[in-house]
CSV table of C-alpha atoms and ligand atoms in Angstrom, one decimal:
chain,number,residue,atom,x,y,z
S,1,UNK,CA,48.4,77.3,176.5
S,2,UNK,CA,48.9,76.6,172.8
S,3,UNK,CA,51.7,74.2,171.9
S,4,UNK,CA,53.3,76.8,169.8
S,5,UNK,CA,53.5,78.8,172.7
S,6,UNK,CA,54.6,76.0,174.7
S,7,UNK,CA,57.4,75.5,172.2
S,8,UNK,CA,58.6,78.9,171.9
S,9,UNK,CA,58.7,79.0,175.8
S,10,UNK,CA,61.1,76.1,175.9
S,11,UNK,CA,62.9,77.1,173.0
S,12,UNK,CA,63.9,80.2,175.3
S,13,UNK,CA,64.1,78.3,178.5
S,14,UNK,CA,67.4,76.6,177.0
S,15,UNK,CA,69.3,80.1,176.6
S,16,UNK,CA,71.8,80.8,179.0
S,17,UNK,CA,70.1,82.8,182.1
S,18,UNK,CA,66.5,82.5,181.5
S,19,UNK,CA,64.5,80.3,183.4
S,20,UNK,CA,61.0,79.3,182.4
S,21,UNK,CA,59.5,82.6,184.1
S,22,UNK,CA,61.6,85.0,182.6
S,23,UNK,CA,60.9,82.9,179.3
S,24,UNK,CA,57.0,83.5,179.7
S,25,UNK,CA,56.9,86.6,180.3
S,26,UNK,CA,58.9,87.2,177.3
S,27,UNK,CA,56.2,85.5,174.9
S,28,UNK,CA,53.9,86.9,176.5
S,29,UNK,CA,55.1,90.5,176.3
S,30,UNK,CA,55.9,89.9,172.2
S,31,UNK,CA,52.4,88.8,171.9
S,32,UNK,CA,51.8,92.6,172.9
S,33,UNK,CA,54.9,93.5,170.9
S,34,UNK,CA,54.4,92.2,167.2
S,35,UNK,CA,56.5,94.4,165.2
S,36,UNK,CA,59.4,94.0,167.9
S,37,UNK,CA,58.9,90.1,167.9
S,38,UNK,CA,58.9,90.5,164.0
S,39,UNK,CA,62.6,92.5,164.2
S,40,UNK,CA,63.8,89.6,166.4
S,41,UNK,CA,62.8,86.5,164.8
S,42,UNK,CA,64.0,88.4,161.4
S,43,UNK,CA,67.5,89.2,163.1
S,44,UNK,CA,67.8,85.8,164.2
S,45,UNK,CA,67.3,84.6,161.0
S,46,UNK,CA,69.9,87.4,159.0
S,47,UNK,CA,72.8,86.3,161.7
S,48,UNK,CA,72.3,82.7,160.8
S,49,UNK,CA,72.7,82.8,157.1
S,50,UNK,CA,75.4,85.4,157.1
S,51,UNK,CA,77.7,85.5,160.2
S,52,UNK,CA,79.8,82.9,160.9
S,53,UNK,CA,83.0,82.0,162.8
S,54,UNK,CA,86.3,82.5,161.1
S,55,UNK,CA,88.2,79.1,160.4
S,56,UNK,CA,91.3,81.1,161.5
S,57,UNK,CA,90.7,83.2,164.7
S,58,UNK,CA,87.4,81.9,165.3
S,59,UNK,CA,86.3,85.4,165.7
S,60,UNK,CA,82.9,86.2,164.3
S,61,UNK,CA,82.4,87.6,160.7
S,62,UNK,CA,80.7,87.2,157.5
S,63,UNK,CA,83.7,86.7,155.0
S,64,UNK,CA,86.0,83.8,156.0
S,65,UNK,CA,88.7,84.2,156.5
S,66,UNK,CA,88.0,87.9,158.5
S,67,UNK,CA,88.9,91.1,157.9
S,68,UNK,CA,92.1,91.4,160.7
S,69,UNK,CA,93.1,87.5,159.6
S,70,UNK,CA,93.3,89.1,156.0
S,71,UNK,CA,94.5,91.9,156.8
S,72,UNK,CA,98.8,91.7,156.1
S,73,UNK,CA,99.4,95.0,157.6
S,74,UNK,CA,98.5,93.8,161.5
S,75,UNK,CA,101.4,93.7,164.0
S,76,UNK,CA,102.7,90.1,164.2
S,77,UNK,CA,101.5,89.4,167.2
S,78,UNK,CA,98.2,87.0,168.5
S,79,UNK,CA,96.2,88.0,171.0
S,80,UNK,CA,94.5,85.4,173.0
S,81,UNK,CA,91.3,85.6,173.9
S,82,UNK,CA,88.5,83.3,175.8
S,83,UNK,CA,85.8,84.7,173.8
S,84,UNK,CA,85.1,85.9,170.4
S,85,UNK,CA,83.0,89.4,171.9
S,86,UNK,CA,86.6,89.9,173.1
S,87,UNK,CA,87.8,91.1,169.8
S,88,UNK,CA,85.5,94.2,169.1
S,89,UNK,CA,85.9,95.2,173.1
S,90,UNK,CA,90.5,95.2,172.4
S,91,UNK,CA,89.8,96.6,169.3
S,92,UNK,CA,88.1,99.3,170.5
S,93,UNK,CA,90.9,100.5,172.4
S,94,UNK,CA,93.2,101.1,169.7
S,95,UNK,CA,96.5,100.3,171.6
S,96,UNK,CA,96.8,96.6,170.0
S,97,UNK,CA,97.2,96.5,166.0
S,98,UNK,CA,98.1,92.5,166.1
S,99,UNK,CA,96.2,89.5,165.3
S,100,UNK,CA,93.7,87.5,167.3
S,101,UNK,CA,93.3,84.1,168.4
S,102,UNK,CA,89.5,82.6,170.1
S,103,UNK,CA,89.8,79.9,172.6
S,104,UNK,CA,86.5,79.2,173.2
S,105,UNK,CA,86.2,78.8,176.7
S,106,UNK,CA,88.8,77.9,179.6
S,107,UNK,CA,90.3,75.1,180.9
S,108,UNK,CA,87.9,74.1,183.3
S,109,UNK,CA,87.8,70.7,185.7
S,110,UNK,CA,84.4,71.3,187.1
S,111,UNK,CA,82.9,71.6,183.7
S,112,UNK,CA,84.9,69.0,182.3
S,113,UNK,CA,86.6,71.3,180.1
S,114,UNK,CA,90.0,70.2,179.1
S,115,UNK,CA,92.8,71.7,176.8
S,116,UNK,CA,91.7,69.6,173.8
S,117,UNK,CA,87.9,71.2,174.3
S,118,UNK,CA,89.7,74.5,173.2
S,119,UNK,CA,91.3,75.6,170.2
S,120,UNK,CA,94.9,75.7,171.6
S,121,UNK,CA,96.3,73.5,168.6
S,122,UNK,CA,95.1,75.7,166.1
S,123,UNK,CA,96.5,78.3,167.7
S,124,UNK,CA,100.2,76.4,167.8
S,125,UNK,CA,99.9,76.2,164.1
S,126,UNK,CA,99.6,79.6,163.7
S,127,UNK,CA,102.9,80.7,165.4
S,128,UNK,CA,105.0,80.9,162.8
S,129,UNK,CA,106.6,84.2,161.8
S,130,UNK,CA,104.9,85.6,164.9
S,131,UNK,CA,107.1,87.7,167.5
S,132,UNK,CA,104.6,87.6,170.6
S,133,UNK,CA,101.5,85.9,172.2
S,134,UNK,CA,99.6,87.8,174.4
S,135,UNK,CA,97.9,85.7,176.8
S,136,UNK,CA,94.1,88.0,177.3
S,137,UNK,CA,92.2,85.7,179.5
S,138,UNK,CA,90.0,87.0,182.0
S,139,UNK,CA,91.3,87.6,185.0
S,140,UNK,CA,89.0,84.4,186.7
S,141,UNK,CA,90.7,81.2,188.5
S,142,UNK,CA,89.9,79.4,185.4
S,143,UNK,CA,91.4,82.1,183.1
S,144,UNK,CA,94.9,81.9,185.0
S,145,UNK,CA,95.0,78.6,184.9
S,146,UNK,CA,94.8,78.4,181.1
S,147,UNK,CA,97.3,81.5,181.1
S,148,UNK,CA,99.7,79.1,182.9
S,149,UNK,CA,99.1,76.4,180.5
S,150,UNK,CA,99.2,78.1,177.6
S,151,UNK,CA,102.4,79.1,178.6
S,152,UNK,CA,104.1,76.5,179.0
S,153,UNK,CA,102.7,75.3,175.1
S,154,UNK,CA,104.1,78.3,173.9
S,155,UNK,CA,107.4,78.4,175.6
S,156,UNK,CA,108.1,75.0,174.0
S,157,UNK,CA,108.1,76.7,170.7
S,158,UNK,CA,110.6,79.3,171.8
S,159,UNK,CA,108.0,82.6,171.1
S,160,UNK,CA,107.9,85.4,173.7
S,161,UNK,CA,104.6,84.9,176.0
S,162,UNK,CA,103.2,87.9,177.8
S,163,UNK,CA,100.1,88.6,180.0
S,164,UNK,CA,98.2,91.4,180.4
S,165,UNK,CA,98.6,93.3,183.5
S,166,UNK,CA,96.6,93.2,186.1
S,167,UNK,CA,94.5,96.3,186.2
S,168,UNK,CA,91.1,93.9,185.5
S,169,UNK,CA,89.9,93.1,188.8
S,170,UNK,CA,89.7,89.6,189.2
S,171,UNK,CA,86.9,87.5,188.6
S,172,UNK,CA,85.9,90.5,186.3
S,173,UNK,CA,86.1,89.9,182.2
S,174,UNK,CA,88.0,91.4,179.5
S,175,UNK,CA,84.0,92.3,177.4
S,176,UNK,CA,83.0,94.6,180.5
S,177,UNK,CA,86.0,96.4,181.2
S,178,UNK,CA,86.6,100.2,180.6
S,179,UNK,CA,88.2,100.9,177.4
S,180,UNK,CA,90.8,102.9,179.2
S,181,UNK,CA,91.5,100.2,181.9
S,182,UNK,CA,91.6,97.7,179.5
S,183,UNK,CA,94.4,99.7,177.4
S,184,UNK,CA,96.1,99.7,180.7
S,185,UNK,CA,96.3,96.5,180.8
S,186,UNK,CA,97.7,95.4,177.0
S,187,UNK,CA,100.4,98.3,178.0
S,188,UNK,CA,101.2,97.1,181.1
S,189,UNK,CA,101.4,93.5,179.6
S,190,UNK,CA,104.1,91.4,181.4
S,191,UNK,CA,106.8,88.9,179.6
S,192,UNK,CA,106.2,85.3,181.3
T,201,LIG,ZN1,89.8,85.8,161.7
């Protein structure tokens, strides 16, 4: 084995989900597949130098600030998500018109993941003028624990806290729901 092969291979290994076989075979079958290997290492590239996380909804884009946190016409509301392939899976349902807000994560013990690992102060400093926070964790252990502790944040600035019902079956997330079960859910959305 060459070491740029070697490299490569490890370089994969450390993605979420792929162990060290599933990385092989991967070089190896790109070896096979040049113009395909050519695509991806030119995509990868492209994403880098253009997309980027917003600096206010930390929601992925190429202009910062985005197109919804530009956009003055949105609903004043935030929706509150774990994870920024959240947005474009809400979005597509067409039932919310509001603003977003990225997380970036849950509060989570066993990973040593605390409140101050997430962005739940920029998210306080974006209240004002706002008439609702909708709470769109996933419907996990972890997720409802950070619904009930963003709550209690939020209530302390006197804003109207709601969660979205609870048509997601739980441990399920909000990126692999149904469109239509998903608008379910933001309708059915219950005050806290
Ligand atoms: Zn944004």
């Amino acid at each position: 084995m060459t070491e740029s092969f070697k490299k490569l291979i490890e370089s994969l290994e450390a993605l979420p989900s792929i162990g060290k076989k599933t990385a092989r075979r991967i070089v190896f079958y790109l070896l096979k597949k040049r113009e395909l290997a050519e695509k991806i290492a030119n995509g990868i590239k492209e994403v880098m130098e253009k997309v980027r996380f917003c600096s206010v909804c930390g929601g992925i884009t190429e202009e910062d600030p985005c197109k919804i946190c530009r956009d003055e016409k949105r609903e004043k509301k935030i929706c509150v998500v774990e994870d920024p392939m959240d947005i474009p899976v809400i979005e597509q349902t067409g039932v919310y018109h509001g603003y977003y807000h990225v997380l970036g994560g849950v509060i989570s013990p066993v990973d040593g993941i605390g409140p101050e690992d997430l962005r739940i102060d920029e998210l306080m400093e974006r209240l004002e003028g706002m008439e609702e926070v909708i709470i769109a964790t996933n419907p996990t252990a972890e997720g409802e624990a950070t619904a009930i502790y963003l709550t209690h944040r939020l209530k302390e600035k006197g804003i109207k806290v709601t969660r979205i019902a609870r048509g997601l079956p739980p441990g399920s997330s909000i990126d692999l729901a149904d469109s239509i079960t998903l608008s379910r859910a933001l309708e059915g959305r219950k005050e806290l």
